mmCIF file of C-alpha atoms and ligand atoms in Angstrom:
data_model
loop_
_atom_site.group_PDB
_atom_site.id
_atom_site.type_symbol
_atom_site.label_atom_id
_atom_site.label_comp_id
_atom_site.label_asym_id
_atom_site.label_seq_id
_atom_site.Cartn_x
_atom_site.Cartn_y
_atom_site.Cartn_z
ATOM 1 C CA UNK A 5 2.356 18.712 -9.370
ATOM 2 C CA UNK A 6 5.519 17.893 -11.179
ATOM 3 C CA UNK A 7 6.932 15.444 -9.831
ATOM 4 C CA UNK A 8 4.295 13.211 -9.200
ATOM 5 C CA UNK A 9 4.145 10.036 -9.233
ATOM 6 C CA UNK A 10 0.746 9.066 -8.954
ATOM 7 C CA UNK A 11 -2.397 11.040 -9.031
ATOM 8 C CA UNK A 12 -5.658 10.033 -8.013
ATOM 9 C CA UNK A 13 -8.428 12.209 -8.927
ATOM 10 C CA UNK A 14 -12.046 11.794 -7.472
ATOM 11 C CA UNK A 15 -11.963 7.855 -7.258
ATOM 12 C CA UNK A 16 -14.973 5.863 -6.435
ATOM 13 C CA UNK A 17 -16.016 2.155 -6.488
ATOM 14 C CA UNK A 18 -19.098 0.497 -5.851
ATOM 15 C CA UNK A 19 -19.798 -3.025 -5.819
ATOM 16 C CA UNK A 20 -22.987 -4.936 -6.437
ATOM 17 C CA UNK A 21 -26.505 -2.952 -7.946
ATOM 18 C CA UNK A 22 -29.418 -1.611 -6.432
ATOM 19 C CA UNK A 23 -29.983 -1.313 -2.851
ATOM 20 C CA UNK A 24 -27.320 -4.243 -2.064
ATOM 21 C CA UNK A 25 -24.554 -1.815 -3.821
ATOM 22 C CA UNK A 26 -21.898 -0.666 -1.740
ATOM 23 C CA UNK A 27 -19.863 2.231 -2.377
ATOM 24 C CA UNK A 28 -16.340 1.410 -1.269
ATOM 25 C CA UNK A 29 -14.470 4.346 -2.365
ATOM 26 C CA UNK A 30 -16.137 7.513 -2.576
ATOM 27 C CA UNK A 31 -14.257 10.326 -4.305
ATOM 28 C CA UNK A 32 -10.852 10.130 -3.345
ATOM 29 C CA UNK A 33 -8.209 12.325 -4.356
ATOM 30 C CA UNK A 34 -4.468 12.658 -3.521
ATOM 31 C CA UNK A 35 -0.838 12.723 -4.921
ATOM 32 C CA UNK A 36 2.464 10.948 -4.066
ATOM 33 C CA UNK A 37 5.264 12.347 -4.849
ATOM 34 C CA UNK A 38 9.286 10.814 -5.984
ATOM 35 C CA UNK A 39 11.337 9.765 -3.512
ATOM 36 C CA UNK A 40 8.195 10.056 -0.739
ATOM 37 C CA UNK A 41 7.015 6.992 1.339
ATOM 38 C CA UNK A 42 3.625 7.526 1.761
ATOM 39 C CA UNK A 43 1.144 5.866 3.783
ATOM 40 C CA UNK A 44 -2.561 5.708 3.559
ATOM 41 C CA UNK A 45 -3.855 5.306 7.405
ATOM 42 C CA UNK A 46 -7.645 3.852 8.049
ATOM 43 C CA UNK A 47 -9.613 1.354 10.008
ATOM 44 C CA UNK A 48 -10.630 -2.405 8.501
ATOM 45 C CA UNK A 49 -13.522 -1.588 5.767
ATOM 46 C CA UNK A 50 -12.470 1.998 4.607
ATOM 47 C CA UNK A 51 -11.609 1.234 1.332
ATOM 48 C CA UNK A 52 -8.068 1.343 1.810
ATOM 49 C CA UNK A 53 -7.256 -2.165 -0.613
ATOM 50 C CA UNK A 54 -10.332 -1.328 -3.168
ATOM 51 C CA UNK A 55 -8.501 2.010 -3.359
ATOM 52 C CA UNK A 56 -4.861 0.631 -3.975
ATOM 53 C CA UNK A 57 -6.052 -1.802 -6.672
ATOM 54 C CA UNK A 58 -7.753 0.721 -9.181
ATOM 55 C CA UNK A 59 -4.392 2.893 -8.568
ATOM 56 C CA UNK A 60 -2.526 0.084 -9.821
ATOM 57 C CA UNK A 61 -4.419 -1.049 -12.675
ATOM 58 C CA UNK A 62 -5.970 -4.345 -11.047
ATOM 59 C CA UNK A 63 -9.827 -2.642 -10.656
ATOM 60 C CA UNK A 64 -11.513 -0.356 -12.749
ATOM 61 C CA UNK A 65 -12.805 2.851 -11.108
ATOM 62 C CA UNK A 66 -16.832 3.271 -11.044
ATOM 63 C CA UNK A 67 -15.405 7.189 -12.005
ATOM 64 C CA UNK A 68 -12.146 9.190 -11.338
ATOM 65 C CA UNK A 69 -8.931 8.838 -13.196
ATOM 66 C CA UNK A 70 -5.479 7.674 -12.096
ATOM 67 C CA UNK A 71 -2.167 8.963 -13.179
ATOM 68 C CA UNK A 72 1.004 7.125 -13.185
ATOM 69 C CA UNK A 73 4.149 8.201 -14.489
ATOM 70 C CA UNK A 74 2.233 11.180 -16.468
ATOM 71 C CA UNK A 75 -0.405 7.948 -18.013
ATOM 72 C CA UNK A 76 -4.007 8.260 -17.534
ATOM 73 C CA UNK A 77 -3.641 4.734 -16.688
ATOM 74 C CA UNK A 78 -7.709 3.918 -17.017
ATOM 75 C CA UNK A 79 -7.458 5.351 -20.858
ATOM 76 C CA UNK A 80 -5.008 2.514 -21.690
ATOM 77 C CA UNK A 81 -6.471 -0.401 -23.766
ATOM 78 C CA UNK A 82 -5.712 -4.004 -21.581
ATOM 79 C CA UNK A 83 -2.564 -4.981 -23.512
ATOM 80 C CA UNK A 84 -1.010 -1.830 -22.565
ATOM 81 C CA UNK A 85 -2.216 -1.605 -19.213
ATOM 82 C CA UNK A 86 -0.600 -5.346 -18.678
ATOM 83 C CA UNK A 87 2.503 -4.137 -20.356
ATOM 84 C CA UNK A 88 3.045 -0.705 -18.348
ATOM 85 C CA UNK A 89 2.019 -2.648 -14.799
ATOM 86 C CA UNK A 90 4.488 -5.163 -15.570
ATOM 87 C CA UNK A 91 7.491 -2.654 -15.935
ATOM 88 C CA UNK A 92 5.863 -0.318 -14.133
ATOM 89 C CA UNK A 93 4.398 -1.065 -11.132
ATOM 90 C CA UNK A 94 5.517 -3.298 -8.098
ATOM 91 C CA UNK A 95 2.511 -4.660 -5.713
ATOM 92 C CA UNK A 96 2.557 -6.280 -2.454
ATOM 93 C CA UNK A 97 -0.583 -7.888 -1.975
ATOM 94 C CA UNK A 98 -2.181 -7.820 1.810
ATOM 95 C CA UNK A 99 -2.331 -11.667 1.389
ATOM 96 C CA UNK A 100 0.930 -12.487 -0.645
ATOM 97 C CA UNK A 101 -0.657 -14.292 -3.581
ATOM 98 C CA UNK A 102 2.598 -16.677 -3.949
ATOM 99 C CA UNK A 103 1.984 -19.774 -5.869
ATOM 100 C CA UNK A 104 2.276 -22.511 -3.842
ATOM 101 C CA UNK A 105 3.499 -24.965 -6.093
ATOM 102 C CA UNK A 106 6.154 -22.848 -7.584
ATOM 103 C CA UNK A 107 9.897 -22.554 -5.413
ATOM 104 C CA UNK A 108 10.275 -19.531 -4.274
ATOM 105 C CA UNK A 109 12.698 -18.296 -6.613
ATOM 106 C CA UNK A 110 10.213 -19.195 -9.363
ATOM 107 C CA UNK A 111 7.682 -17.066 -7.749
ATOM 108 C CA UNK A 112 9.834 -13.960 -7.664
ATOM 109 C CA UNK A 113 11.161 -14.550 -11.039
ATOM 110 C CA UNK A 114 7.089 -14.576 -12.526
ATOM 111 C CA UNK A 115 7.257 -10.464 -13.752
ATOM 112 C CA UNK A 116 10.642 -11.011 -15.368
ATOM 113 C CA UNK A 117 9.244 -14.422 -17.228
ATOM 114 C CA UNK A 118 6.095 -12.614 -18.020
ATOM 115 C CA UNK A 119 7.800 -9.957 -19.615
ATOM 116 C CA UNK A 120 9.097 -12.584 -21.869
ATOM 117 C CA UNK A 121 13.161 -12.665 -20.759
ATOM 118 C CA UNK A 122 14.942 -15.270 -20.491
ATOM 119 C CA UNK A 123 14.266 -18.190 -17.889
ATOM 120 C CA UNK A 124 17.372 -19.051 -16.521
ATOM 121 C CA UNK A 125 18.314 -15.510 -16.213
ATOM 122 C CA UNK A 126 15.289 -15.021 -14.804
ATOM 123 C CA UNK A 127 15.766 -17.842 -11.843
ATOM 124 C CA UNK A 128 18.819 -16.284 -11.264
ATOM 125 C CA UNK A 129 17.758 -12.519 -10.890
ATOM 126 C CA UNK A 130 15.040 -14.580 -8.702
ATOM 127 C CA UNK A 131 17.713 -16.027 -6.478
ATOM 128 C CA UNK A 132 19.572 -12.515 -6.225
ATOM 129 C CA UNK A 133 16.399 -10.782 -5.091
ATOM 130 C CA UNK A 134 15.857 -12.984 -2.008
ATOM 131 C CA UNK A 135 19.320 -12.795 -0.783
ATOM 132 C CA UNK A 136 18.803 -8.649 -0.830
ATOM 133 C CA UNK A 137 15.786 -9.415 1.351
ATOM 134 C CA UNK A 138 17.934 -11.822 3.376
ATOM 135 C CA UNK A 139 16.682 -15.080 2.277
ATOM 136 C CA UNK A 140 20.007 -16.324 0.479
ATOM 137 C CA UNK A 141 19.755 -19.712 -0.251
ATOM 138 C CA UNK A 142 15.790 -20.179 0.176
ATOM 139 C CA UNK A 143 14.845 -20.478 -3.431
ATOM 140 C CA UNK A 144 14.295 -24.101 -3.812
ATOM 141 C CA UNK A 145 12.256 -24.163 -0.998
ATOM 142 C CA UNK A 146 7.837 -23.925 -1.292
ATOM 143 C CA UNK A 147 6.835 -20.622 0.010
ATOM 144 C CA UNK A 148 4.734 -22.984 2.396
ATOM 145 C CA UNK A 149 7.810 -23.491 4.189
ATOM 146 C CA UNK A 150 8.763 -20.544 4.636
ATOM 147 C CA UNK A 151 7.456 -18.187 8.208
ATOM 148 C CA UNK A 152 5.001 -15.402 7.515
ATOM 149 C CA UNK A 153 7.681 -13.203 7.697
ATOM 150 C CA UNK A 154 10.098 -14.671 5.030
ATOM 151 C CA UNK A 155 6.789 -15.246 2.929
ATOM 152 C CA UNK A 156 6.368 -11.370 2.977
ATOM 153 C CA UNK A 157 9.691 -10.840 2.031
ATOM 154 C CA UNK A 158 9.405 -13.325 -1.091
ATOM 155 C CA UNK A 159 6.361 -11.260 -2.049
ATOM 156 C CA UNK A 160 8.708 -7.792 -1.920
ATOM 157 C CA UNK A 161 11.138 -9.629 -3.792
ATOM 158 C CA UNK A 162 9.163 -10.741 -6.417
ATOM 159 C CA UNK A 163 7.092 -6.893 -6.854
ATOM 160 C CA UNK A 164 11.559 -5.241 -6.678
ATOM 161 C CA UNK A 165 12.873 -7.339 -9.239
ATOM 162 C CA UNK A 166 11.473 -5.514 -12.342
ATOM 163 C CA UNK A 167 12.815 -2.920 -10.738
ATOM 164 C CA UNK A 168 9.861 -0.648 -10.610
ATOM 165 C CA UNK A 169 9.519 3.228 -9.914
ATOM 166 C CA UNK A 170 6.502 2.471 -8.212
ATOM 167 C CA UNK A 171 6.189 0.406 -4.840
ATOM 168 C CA UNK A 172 2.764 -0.498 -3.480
ATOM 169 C CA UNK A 173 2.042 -2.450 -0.520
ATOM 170 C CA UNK A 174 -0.909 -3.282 1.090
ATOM 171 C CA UNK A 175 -0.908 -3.891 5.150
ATOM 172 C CA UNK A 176 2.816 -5.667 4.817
ATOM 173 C CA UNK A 177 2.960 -6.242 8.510
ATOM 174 C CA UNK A 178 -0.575 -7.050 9.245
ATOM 175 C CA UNK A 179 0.614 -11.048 9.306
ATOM 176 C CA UNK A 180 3.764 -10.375 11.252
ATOM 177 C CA UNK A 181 5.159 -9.717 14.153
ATOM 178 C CA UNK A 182 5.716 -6.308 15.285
ATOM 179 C CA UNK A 183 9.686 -6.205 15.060
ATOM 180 C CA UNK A 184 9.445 -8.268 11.839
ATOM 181 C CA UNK A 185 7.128 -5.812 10.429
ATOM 182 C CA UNK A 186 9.178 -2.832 11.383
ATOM 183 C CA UNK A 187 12.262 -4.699 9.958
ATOM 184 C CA UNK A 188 10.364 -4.851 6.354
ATOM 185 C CA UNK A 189 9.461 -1.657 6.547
ATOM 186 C CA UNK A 190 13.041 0.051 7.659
ATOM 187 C CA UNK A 191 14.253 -2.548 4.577
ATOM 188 C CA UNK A 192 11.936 -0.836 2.096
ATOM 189 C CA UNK A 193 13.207 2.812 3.181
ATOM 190 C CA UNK A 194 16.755 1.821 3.331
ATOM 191 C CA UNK A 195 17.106 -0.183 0.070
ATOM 192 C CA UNK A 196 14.193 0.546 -1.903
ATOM 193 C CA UNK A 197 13.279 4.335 -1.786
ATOM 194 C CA UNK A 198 15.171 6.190 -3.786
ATOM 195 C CA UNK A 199 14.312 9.710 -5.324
ATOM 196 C CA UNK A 200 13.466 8.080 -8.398
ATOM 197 C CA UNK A 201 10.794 5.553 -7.002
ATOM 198 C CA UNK A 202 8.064 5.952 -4.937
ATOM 199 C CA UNK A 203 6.469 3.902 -2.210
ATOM 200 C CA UNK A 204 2.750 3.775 -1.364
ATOM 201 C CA UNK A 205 2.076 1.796 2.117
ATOM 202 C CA UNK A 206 -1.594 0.774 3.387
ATOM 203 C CA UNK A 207 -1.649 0.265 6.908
ATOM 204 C CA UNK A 208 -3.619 0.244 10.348
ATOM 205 C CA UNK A 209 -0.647 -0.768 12.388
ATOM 206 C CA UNK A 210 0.857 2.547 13.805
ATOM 207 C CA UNK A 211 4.447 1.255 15.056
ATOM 208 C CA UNK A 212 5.601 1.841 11.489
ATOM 209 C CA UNK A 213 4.354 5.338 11.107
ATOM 210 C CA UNK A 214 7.252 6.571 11.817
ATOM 211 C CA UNK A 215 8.957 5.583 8.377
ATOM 212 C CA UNK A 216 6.378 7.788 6.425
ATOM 213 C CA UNK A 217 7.032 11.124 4.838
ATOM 214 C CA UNK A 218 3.481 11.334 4.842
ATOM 215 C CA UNK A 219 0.550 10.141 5.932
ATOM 216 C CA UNK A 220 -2.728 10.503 4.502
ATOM 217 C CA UNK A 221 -5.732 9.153 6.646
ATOM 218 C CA UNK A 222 -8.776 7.213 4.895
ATOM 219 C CA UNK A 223 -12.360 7.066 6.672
ATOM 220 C CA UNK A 224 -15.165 5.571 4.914
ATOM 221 C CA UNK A 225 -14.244 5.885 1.375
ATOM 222 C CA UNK A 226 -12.473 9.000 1.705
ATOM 223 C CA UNK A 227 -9.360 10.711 1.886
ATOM 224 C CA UNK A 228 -10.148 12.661 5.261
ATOM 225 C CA UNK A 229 -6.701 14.562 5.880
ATOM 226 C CA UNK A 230 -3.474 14.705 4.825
ATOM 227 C CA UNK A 231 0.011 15.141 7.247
ATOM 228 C CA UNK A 232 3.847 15.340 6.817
ATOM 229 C CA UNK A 233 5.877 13.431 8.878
ATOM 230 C CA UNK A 234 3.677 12.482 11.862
ATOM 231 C CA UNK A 235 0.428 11.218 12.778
HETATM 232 N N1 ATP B 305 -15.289 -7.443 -4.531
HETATM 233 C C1 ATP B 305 -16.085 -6.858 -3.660
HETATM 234 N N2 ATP B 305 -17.438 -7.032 -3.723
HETATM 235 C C2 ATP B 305 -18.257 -6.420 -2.846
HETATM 236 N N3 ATP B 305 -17.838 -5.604 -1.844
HETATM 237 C C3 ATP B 305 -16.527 -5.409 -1.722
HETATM 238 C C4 ATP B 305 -15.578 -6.020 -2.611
HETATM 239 N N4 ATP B 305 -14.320 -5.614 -2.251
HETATM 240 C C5 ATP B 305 -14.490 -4.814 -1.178
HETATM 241 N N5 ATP B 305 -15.806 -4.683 -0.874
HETATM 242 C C6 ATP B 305 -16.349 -3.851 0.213
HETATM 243 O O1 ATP B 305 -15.785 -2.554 0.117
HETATM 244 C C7 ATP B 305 -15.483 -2.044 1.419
HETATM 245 C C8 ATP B 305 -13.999 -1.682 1.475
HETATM 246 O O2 ATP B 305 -13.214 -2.861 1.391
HETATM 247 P P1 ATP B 305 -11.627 -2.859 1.347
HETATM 248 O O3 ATP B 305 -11.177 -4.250 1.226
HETATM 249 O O4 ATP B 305 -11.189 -1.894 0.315
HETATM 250 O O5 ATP B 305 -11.287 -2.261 2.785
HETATM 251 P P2 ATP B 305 -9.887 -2.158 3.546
HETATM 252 O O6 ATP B 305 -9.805 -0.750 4.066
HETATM 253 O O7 ATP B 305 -8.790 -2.646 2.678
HETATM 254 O O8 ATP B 305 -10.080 -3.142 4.785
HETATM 255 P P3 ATP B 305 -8.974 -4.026 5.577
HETATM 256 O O9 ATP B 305 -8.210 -3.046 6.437
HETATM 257 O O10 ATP B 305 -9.802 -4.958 6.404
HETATM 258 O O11 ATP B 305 -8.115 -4.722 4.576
HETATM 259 C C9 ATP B 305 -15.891 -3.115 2.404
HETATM 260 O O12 ATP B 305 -17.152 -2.797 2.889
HETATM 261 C C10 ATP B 305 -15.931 -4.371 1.569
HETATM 262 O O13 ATP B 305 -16.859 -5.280 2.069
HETATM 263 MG MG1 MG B 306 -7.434 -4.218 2.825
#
């Protein structure tokens, strides 16, 4: 379809060999679109992280192809792959992955150092970046300091501030509370979505449903079913 964003075509990932092998993702296929929030819906075990990290370059698919922004993203050699995640792709990951003995600000600024600009510029864009996610003034600070909530946050920051078209989070409320985790999610419609970016969300909590354009349901390695707008 034209405009999309991403396309996943038959995935599938197993781990291990023999009889211990386990196939974690077993040919699935789907689109997002531009300016879409999509979530992918399915029970602890389905696949659903295994699935976002070979869309986002972190795990190589067993077979299938990705598609992002028109690149068969699996085709690229690793420099390249590096290089069009970094300006490409935002990711949240289900368990943060800040660097505890950076500041904060540090942490978000890491994609903007790593793409080789400038450090102080980069501290600064770092600092800007948490006060849009309402943690002005909380650079200097360890993220071990910081709630589970405001950690979350620092981990959006730090995936926006490249500004990327494409958003991918994995279960961003699963270490929150349930108004916190609605508040992250409203954020990310409000200030992120826009109808040149898209946003892929990985979920089992169903009190922030209701932000999706669409929800696509995952069951054992597969994409089962697809829906617009509700459940
Ligand atoms: N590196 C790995 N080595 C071996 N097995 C793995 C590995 N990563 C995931 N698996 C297995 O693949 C299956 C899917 O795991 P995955 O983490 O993708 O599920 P999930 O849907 O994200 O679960 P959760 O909702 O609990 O985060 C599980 O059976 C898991 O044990
Ligand atoms: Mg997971």
């Amino acid at each position: 379809m034209e405009n999309a964003a991403i396309q996943a075509t038959g995935l599938t990932k197993s781990f291990g060999e023999g009889a211990a092998a386990t196939l974690a993702v077993r040919g699935a296929t789907f689109e997002a679109h531009y300016g879409e929030m999509l979530f992918i819906v399915g029970p602890s075990g389905s696949g659903k992280t295994t699935l976002l990290s070979m869309i986002s370059g972190i795990l190589r698919p067993s077979s299938g192809s990705v598609t992002v922004k028109g690149a068969n993203l699996w085709q690229l050699d690793a420099d390249d792959l590096a290089e069009f995640r970094l300006r490409t792709i935002g990711f949240v990951f289900q368990d943060f992955h800040l660097f505890p003995k950076l500041t904060t600000a540090e942490n978000v600024a890491i994609p903007l150092v790593l793409r080789r600009e400038d450090w102080n510029a980069s501290l600064d864009k770092g600092e800007q970046m948490l006060a849009i996610v309402g943690l002005k003034g909380r650079g200097q600070l360890p993220p071990v300091k910081l709630s589970g909530g405001e950690q979350q946050r620092v981990a959006i920051a730090r995936a926006l501030v490249g500004d990327p078209e494409l958003l991918i989070l994995d279960e961003p409320t699963a270490s929150l509370d349930g108004d916190t985790g609605r508040m992250i999610v409203q954020f990310v419609r409000e200030h992120v979505l826009n109808p040149t970016r898209c946003v892929l969300i990985v979920t089992h909590d169903a009190r922030i449903l209701e932000f999706a354009d669409r929800v696509v349901h995952m069951e054992d390695g597969c994409i089962t079913a697809g829906t617009e707008k509700t459940l």
